[in-house]
Coordinates of N, CA and C in Angstrom, one line a residue:
M1 N 0.8 -1.2 0.0 CA 0.0 0.0 0.0 C 0.9 1.3 0.0
A2 N 1.9 1.3 0.8 CA 2.8 2.4 0.9 C 3.5 2.6 -0.4
D3 N 3.9 1.5 -1.0 CA 4.6 1.6 -2.3 C 3.7 2.2 -3.4
D4 N 2.4 1.8 -3.4 CA 1.5 2.3 -4.4 C 1.4 3.8 -4.2
A5 N 1.3 4.3 -3.0 CA 1.1 5.8 -2.8 C 2.3 6.5 -3.2
G6 N 3.5 6.0 -2.9 CA 4.8 6.6 -3.4 C 4.9 6.7 -4.9
A7 N 4.5 5.6 -5.5 CA 4.5 5.6 -7.0 C 3.6 6.6 -7.6
A8 N 2.4 6.8 -7.0 CA 1.5 7.8 -7.5 C 1.9 9.2 -7.4
R9 N 2.7 9.4 -6.3 CA 3.2 10.8 -6.1 C 4.4 11.1 -6.9
G10 N 5.1 10.1 -7.5 CA 6.3 10.4 -8.3 C 7.5 10.1 -7.4
P11 N 8.7 10.0 -8.1 CA 9.9 9.7 -7.4 C 10.5 10.8 -6.6
R12 N 10.2 12.1 -6.8 CA 10.8 13.2 -6.1 C 9.8 14.0 -5.3
G13 N 8.8 13.4 -4.8 CA 7.9 14.2 -4.0 C 6.5 14.2 -4.6
P14 N 5.6 14.9 -3.9 CA 4.2 14.9 -4.3 C 3.9 15.7 -5.6
G15 N 4.8 16.6 -6.0 CA 4.5 17.4 -7.2 C 5.1 16.8 -8.5
G16 N 5.8 15.7 -8.4 CA 6.4 15.2 -9.6 C 7.9 15.6 -9.7
P17 N 8.5 15.4 -10.9 CA 9.9 15.8 -11.0 C 10.1 17.3 -10.9
G18 N 11.1 17.7 -10.1 CA 11.5 19.1 -10.0 C 10.6 19.9 -9.1
M19 N 9.6 19.3 -8.5 CA 8.7 20.0 -7.6 C 9.1 19.9 -6.1
G20 N 9.9 19.0 -5.8 CA 10.3 18.9 -4.4 C 9.2 18.5 -3.5
N21 N 9.3 18.7 -2.2 CA 8.2 18.3 -1.3 C 7.4 19.6 -0.8
R22 N 6.9 20.3 -1.8 CA 6.1 21.5 -1.5 C 4.7 21.2 -1.1
G23 N 4.1 20.1 -1.5 CA 2.7 19.8 -1.2 C 1.8 20.7 -2.0
G24 N 0.8 21.2 -1.4 CA -0.1 22.1 -2.1 C -1.0 21.4 -3.1
L25 N -1.0 22.0 -4.3 CA -1.9 21.4 -5.4 C -1.2 20.4 -6.2
H26 N 0.0 19.9 -5.8 CA 0.8 18.9 -6.4 C 1.2 19.3 -7.8
G27 N 1.4 20.5 -8.1 CA 2.0 20.9 -9.3 C 1.0 21.0 -10.5
D28 N -0.3 21.0 -10.2 CA -1.3 21.0 -11.2 C -1.2 22.3 -12.1
F29 N -0.9 23.4 -11.5 CA -0.8 24.6 -12.3 C 0.6 25.1 -12.6
S30 N 1.5 24.2 -12.5 CA 2.9 24.7 -12.8 C 3.4 23.9 -14.1
S31 N 4.6 24.2 -14.5 CA 5.2 23.6 -15.6 C 6.3 22.6 -15.3
G32 N 6.2 22.0 -14.1 CA 7.1 20.9 -13.8 C 8.5 21.3 -13.5
I33 N 9.5 20.8 -14.3 CA 10.9 21.0 -14.0 C 11.3 22.4 -14.4
W34 N 10.5 23.2 -15.2 CA 10.9 24.5 -15.6 C 10.6 25.6 -14.7
G35 N 10.0 25.3 -13.6 CA 9.7 26.4 -12.6 C 8.2 26.5 -12.4
R36 N 7.8 27.5 -11.6 CA 6.4 27.6 -11.3 C 5.7 28.5 -12.3
G37 N 4.5 28.1 -12.6 CA 3.6 28.9 -13.4 C 4.0 29.0 -14.9
H38 N 3.1 29.6 -15.6 CA 3.3 29.8 -17.1 C 3.8 31.2 -17.3
R39 N 5.0 31.4 -17.6 CA 5.6 32.8 -17.8 C 5.6 33.1 -19.3
A40 N 5.6 34.4 -19.6 CA 5.7 34.8 -21.0 C 7.1 34.5 -21.5
R41 N 7.2 34.2 -22.7 CA 8.5 33.9 -23.3 C 9.2 35.3 -23.5
R42 N 10.5 35.3 -23.3 CA 11.2 36.5 -23.5 C 11.6 36.6 -25.0
G43 N 11.9 37.8 -25.4 CA 12.2 38.0 -26.8 C 11.1 38.9 -27.5
K44 N 11.2 38.9 -28.8 CA 10.3 39.8 -29.6 C 8.9 39.1 -29.7
A45 N 7.9 39.9 -29.5 CA 6.6 39.4 -29.7 C 6.3 39.3 -31.2
E46 N 5.7 38.2 -31.6 CA 5.4 38.0 -33.0 C 4.3 38.9 -33.4
D47 N 4.4 39.6 -34.5 CA 3.3 40.5 -35.1 C 2.4 39.6 -35.9
K48 N 1.3 39.3 -35.3 CA 0.3 38.5 -36.0 C -0.6 39.4 -36.9
E49 N -1.0 38.8 -38.0 CA -1.9 39.5 -38.9 C -3.3 39.7 -38.2
W50 N -3.8 40.9 -38.2 CA -5.1 41.1 -37.5 C -6.2 40.5 -38.3
M51 N -7.1 39.8 -37.5 CA -8.3 39.1 -38.1 C -9.5 39.8 -37.4
P52 N -10.5 40.3 -38.2 CA -11.6 41.0 -37.5 C -12.4 40.0 -36.7
V53 N -12.9 40.5 -35.5 CA -13.7 39.6 -34.7 C -15.2 39.8 -35.1
T54 N -15.6 41.0 -35.5 CA -17.0 41.3 -35.9 C -17.1 41.3 -37.4
K55 N -18.3 41.3 -37.9 CA -18.5 41.4 -39.3 C -18.2 42.8 -39.8
L56 N -18.2 43.8 -38.9 CA -17.9 45.1 -39.3 C -16.4 45.3 -39.8
G57 N -15.5 44.4 -39.3 CA -14.2 44.5 -39.7 C -13.9 44.1 -41.2
R58 N -14.9 43.5 -41.8 CA -14.8 43.2 -43.2 C -15.1 44.3 -44.2
L59 N -15.7 45.4 -43.6 CA -16.1 46.5 -44.5 C -15.0 47.5 -44.6
S60 N -15.2 48.5 -45.5 CA -14.3 49.6 -45.6 C -14.7 50.7 -44.6
L61 N -13.8 51.6 -44.3 CA -14.1 52.7 -43.4 C -15.2 53.6 -43.9
E62 N -15.2 53.8 -45.2 CA -16.3 54.7 -45.7 C -17.7 54.0 -45.6
E63 N -17.7 52.7 -45.8 CA -19.0 52.0 -45.6 C -19.5 52.1 -44.2
M64 N -18.6 52.0 -43.2 CA -19.0 52.1 -41.8 C -19.6 53.5 -41.5
Y65 N -18.9 54.5 -42.0 CA -19.4 55.9 -41.8 C -20.7 56.1 -42.6
L66 N -20.8 55.5 -43.8 CA -22.0 55.7 -44.6 C -23.3 55.2 -43.9
F67 N -23.2 54.0 -43.3 CA -24.3 53.4 -42.7 C -24.4 53.7 -41.2
S68 N -23.5 54.6 -40.7 CA -23.5 55.0 -39.2 C -23.4 53.8 -38.3
W69 N -22.6 52.8 -38.6 CA -22.4 51.7 -37.7 C -21.4 52.0 -36.7
P70 N -21.6 51.7 -35.4 CA -20.6 52.0 -34.4 C -19.4 51.1 -34.5
I71 N -18.2 51.6 -34.4 CA -17.0 50.8 -34.5 C -16.7 50.2 -33.1
K72 N -16.6 48.8 -33.1 CA -16.5 48.1 -31.8 C -15.0 47.7 -31.6
E73 N -14.2 47.7 -32.6 CA -12.8 47.2 -32.4 C -11.9 48.4 -32.8
C74 N -10.9 48.7 -31.9 CA -10.0 49.8 -32.2 C -9.0 49.3 -33.3
E75 N -8.8 48.0 -33.5 CA -7.9 47.5 -34.5 C -8.4 47.8 -35.9
I76 N -9.7 48.1 -36.1 CA -10.2 48.5 -37.4 C -9.6 49.8 -37.8
I77 N -9.5 50.7 -36.9 CA -8.9 52.0 -37.2 C -7.4 51.9 -37.4
D78 N -6.7 51.0 -36.6 CA -5.3 50.8 -36.8 C -5.1 50.2 -38.2
F79 N -6.0 49.3 -38.7 CA -5.8 48.7 -40.0 C -5.9 49.7 -41.1
F80 N -6.9 50.6 -41.0 CA -7.1 51.5 -42.1 C -6.3 52.7 -42.0
L81 N -6.1 53.3 -40.8 CA -5.4 54.6 -40.7 C -4.1 54.5 -39.9
G82 N -3.7 53.3 -39.6 CA -2.6 53.1 -38.6 C -1.3 53.9 -38.8
A83 N -0.8 53.9 -40.1 CA 0.5 54.6 -40.3 C 0.3 56.1 -40.3
S84 N -0.9 56.6 -40.7 CA -1.0 58.1 -40.8 C -1.6 58.7 -39.5
L85 N -1.9 58.0 -38.5 CA -2.5 58.5 -37.3 C -1.4 59.2 -36.5
K86 N -1.8 60.4 -36.0 CA -0.9 61.2 -35.1 C -1.7 61.5 -33.9
D87 N -1.1 61.5 -32.7 CA -1.8 61.8 -31.5 C -1.1 62.8 -30.6
E88 N -1.8 63.6 -29.9 CA -1.3 64.5 -28.9 C -1.9 64.2 -27.6
I89 N -1.1 64.1 -26.5 CA -1.6 63.7 -25.2 C -1.3 64.7 -24.2
L90 N -2.3 65.0 -23.4 CA -2.2 66.0 -22.2 C -2.5 65.2 -21.0
I91 N -1.6 65.2 -20.0 CA -1.9 64.5 -18.7 C -2.0 65.5 -17.6
T92 N -3.1 65.4 -16.8 CA -3.2 66.3 -15.7 C -3.6 65.5 -14.5
P93 N -3.0 65.7 -13.3 CA -3.4 65.1 -12.1 C -4.7 65.7 -11.5
V94 N -5.6 64.9 -11.0 CA -6.8 65.4 -10.5 C -6.9 64.8 -9.0
Q95 N -7.2 65.7 -8.1 CA -7.3 65.2 -6.7 C -8.7 65.4 -6.1
K96 N -9.1 64.4 -5.3 CA -10.4 64.4 -4.7 C -10.1 64.3 -3.2
E97 N -10.8 65.2 -2.4 CA -10.6 65.2 -1.0 C -11.5 64.1 -0.4
T98 N -11.0 63.2 0.4 CA -11.7 62.1 1.1 C -11.6 62.4 2.6
H99 N -12.3 61.6 3.4 CA -12.2 61.8 4.8 C -10.8 61.6 5.4
A100 N -10.1 60.7 4.9 CA -8.7 60.4 5.4 C -7.7 61.3 4.7
S101 N -7.7 61.4 3.4 CA -6.6 62.2 2.7 C -7.2 62.5 1.3
Q102 N -6.2 62.8 0.5 CA -6.6 63.2 -0.9 C -6.3 61.9 -1.8
R103 N -7.2 61.7 -2.8 CA -7.0 60.7 -3.7 C -6.6 61.3 -5.1
T104 N -5.5 60.9 -5.6 CA -5.0 61.4 -6.8 C -5.3 60.5 -8.0
R105 N -5.9 61.0 -9.0 CA -6.1 60.2 -10.2 C -5.5 61.1 -11.4
F106 N -5.4 60.5 -12.5 CA -4.8 61.1 -13.7 C -5.8 61.2 -14.8
K107 N -6.0 62.4 -15.3 CA -7.0 62.6 -16.4 C -6.1 62.9 -17.6
V108 N -6.4 62.1 -18.7 CA -5.6 62.2 -19.9 C -6.6 62.6 -21.1
F109 N -6.1 63.7 -21.8 CA -6.8 64.2 -22.9 C -6.0 63.7 -24.2
V110 N -6.7 63.1 -25.1 CA -6.0 62.6 -26.3 C -6.7 63.2 -27.5
A111 N -6.0 63.8 -28.4 CA -6.5 64.2 -29.7 C -5.8 63.4 -30.8
I112 N -6.6 62.7 -31.6 CA -6.0 61.8 -32.6 C -6.6 62.2 -34.0
G113 N -5.7 62.1 -35.0 CA -6.2 62.4 -36.3 C -5.1 62.1 -37.4
D114 N -5.6 61.8 -38.6 CA -4.7 61.8 -39.7 C -4.8 63.1 -40.4
Y115 N -3.9 63.5 -41.2 CA -4.0 64.8 -41.8 C -4.9 64.7 -43.1
N116 N -5.9 63.8 -43.1 CA -6.7 63.6 -44.2 C -8.2 63.7 -43.9
G117 N -8.6 64.4 -42.8 CA -10.0 64.6 -42.5 C -10.6 63.7 -41.4
H118 N -9.9 62.9 -40.7 CA -10.4 62.1 -39.6 C -9.8 62.7 -38.3
V119 N -10.6 63.0 -37.3 CA -10.2 63.6 -36.1 C -11.1 63.3 -34.9
V120 N -10.5 63.3 -33.7 CA -11.4 63.0 -32.5 C -10.6 63.5 -31.3
I121 N -11.3 63.9 -30.3 CA -10.8 64.3 -29.0 C -11.5 63.5 -27.9
R122 N -10.7 62.8 -27.0 CA -11.3 62.0 -26.0 C -10.6 62.2 -24.6
V123 N -11.3 61.8 -23.5 CA -10.8 62.0 -22.2 C -10.9 60.7 -21.4
K124 N -9.9 60.3 -20.6 CA -10.0 59.1 -19.8 C -9.4 59.5 -18.4
C125 N -10.0 59.0 -17.3 CA -9.4 59.2 -16.0 C -9.2 57.9 -15.4
S126 N -8.0 57.7 -14.7 CA -7.6 56.4 -14.1 C -6.6 56.7 -13.0
K127 N -6.4 55.6 -12.1 CA -5.5 55.7 -11.0 C -4.0 55.8 -11.5
E128 N -3.8 55.1 -12.6 CA -2.4 55.0 -13.2 C -2.4 55.7 -14.5
V129 N -1.2 56.3 -14.8 CA -1.1 57.1 -16.0 C -1.1 56.2 -17.3
A130 N -0.5 55.1 -17.2 CA -0.4 54.2 -18.4 C -1.8 53.7 -18.7
T131 N -2.6 53.3 -17.7 CA -3.9 52.8 -18.0 C -4.8 53.9 -18.5
A132 N -4.7 55.1 -18.1 CA -5.4 56.3 -18.6 C -5.1 56.6 -20.0
I133 N -3.8 56.5 -20.4 CA -3.4 56.8 -21.7 C -3.9 55.7 -22.7
R134 N -3.7 54.5 -22.3 CA -4.2 53.4 -23.1 C -5.7 53.4 -23.3
G135 N -6.4 53.7 -22.2 CA -7.9 53.8 -22.3 C -8.4 55.0 -23.2
A136 N -7.7 56.1 -23.1 CA -8.0 57.3 -23.9 C -7.8 57.1 -25.4
I137 N -6.7 56.4 -25.7 CA -6.4 56.1 -27.1 C -7.4 55.2 -27.7
I138 N -7.7 54.1 -26.9 CA -8.7 53.2 -27.4 C -10.1 53.9 -27.6
L139 N -10.5 54.7 -26.6 CA -11.8 55.4 -26.8 C -11.8 56.3 -28.0
A140 N -10.6 57.0 -28.2 CA -10.5 57.9 -29.3 C -10.6 57.1 -30.6
K141 N -9.9 56.0 -30.7 CA -10.0 55.2 -32.0 C -11.4 54.7 -32.3
L142 N -12.1 54.4 -31.2 CA -13.5 53.8 -31.4 C -14.4 54.9 -31.8
S143 N -14.1 56.2 -31.6 CA -15.1 57.3 -31.9 C -14.5 58.3 -32.9
I144 N -13.6 57.9 -33.7 CA -13.0 58.8 -34.7 C -14.1 59.1 -35.8
V145 N -14.1 60.3 -36.2 CA -15.2 60.7 -37.2 C -14.5 61.4 -38.4
P146 N -15.1 61.3 -39.6 CA -14.6 62.1 -40.7 C -15.1 63.5 -40.6
M147 N -14.3 64.4 -41.0 CA -14.6 65.9 -41.0 C -15.0 66.3 -42.5
R148 N -16.1 67.0 -42.6 CA -16.4 67.6 -43.9 C -15.5 68.8 -44.1
R149 N -14.8 68.8 -45.2 CA -13.9 70.0 -45.4 C -14.4 70.9 -46.5
G150 N -14.1 72.1 -46.5 CA -14.5 73.1 -47.5 C -13.4 74.1 -47.7
Y151 N -13.9 75.3 -48.0 CA -12.9 76.4 -48.3 C -13.2 77.6 -47.3
W152 N -12.2 78.3 -46.9 CA -12.3 79.5 -46.1 C -11.3 80.5 -46.7
G153 N -11.8 81.6 -47.1 CA -10.8 82.6 -47.7 C -10.7 82.5 -49.2
N154 N -10.3 81.4 -49.7 CA -10.1 81.3 -51.1 C -10.5 79.9 -51.6
K155 N -10.8 79.7 -52.8 CA -11.1 78.4 -53.4 C -10.1 77.8 -54.3
I156 N -8.8 77.8 -53.8 CA -7.7 77.3 -54.6 C -7.4 75.9 -54.1
G157 N -7.3 75.0 -55.1 CA -6.9 73.6 -54.8 C -8.0 72.8 -54.2
E158 N -7.7 71.8 -53.4 CA -8.6 70.9 -52.7 C -9.2 71.5 -51.5
P159 N -10.4 71.0 -51.1 CA -10.9 71.6 -49.8 C -10.0 71.4 -48.7
H160 N -9.7 72.4 -47.9 CA -8.7 72.3 -46.9 C -9.0 72.8 -45.5
T161 N -10.2 73.3 -45.3 CA -10.6 73.8 -43.9 C -12.0 73.4 -43.6
V162 N -12.4 73.6 -42.4 CA -13.8 73.3 -42.0 C -14.7 74.4 -42.6
P163 N -15.7 74.1 -43.3 CA -16.5 75.1 -44.0 C -17.3 76.0 -43.1
C164 N -17.6 75.6 -41.9 CA -18.4 76.4 -41.0 C -18.1 76.1 -39.6
K165 N -18.7 76.8 -38.7 CA -18.5 76.5 -37.2 C -19.0 75.1 -37.0
P166 N -18.3 74.2 -36.4 CA -18.8 72.8 -36.3 C -19.9 72.7 -35.3
P167 N -20.9 71.9 -35.5 CA -22.0 71.7 -34.6 C -21.5 70.9 -33.3
L168 N -22.4 70.8 -32.4 CA -22.1 70.0 -31.2 C -22.0 68.5 -31.4
V169 N -21.0 68.1 -32.1 CA -20.8 66.7 -32.4 C -19.6 66.2 -31.6
P170 N -19.7 65.0 -31.0 CA -18.6 64.5 -30.2 C -17.4 64.4 -31.0
G171 N -16.3 64.8 -30.5 CA -15.0 64.8 -31.2 C -14.7 66.1 -31.9
I172 N -15.6 67.0 -32.1 CA -15.4 68.3 -32.7 C -15.5 69.4 -31.6
T173 N -16.5 69.3 -30.8 CA -16.7 70.3 -29.7 C -16.8 69.6 -28.4
G174 N -16.0 70.0 -27.4 CA -16.1 69.4 -26.1 C -16.4 70.4 -25.1
M175 N -17.1 70.0 -24.0 CA -17.5 70.9 -23.0 C -17.3 70.2 -21.6
C176 N -16.7 70.9 -20.7 CA -16.5 70.4 -19.3 C -16.8 71.6 -18.4
H177 N -17.9 71.5 -17.6 CA -18.3 72.6 -16.7 C -18.6 73.8 -17.5
H178 N -17.8 74.9 -17.3 CA -18.1 76.1 -18.1 C -17.1 76.4 -19.2
A179 N -16.2 75.4 -19.4 CA -15.2 75.6 -20.5 C -15.7 74.8 -21.7
R180 N -15.5 75.4 -22.9 CA -15.9 74.8 -24.1 C -14.7 74.8 -25.0
L181 N -14.4 73.6 -25.6 CA -13.3 73.5 -26.6 C -13.9 73.2 -27.9
I182 N -13.6 74.1 -28.9 CA -14.1 74.0 -30.2 C -12.9 73.9 -31.1
L183 N -12.9 72.8 -32.0 CA -11.8 72.5 -32.8 C -11.9 73.2 -34.1
Y184 N -11.0 74.1 -34.4 CA -10.9 74.8 -35.7 C -9.7 74.4 -36.5
F185 N -9.8 74.4 -37.8 CA -8.7 74.1 -38.6 C -8.2 75.3 -39.4

């Protein structure tokens, strides 16, 4: 009986080879002789070709805007406008007074656009700067809109400016308390 129990546990303890006599879950969630847990491999991450998750990813950007379908994947914008997208980031700390002390969070303003008529402004607030930046960029990519361009001053060449004062459309005009931000070109 004792020999059967020892054979079931393995020659080097309850966890099998390389696990020693740690007990616990007997190495169910580890990788045996290579150490504990599944760690990410070091080196370059392979760039995989993006495959759309939704049916919307199979359409062109103009078709999405034509039928006013909401963009659900930020990779769609990366696929169509990735190389030409430029972004500006503004980070401001925001403090809230609590009973014990002050709680600091970071508010990130992101303006993203290509120089071909697509632009958006978005805001994200988070406890960490990196999380706020990542979230603001994803929100901005999901809500990027095409701008109608026209002429102002002269009609030489291609349409190059906003033809009128933009309406209250998300991404063109932003308002927070008593401050209003209007994007002019």
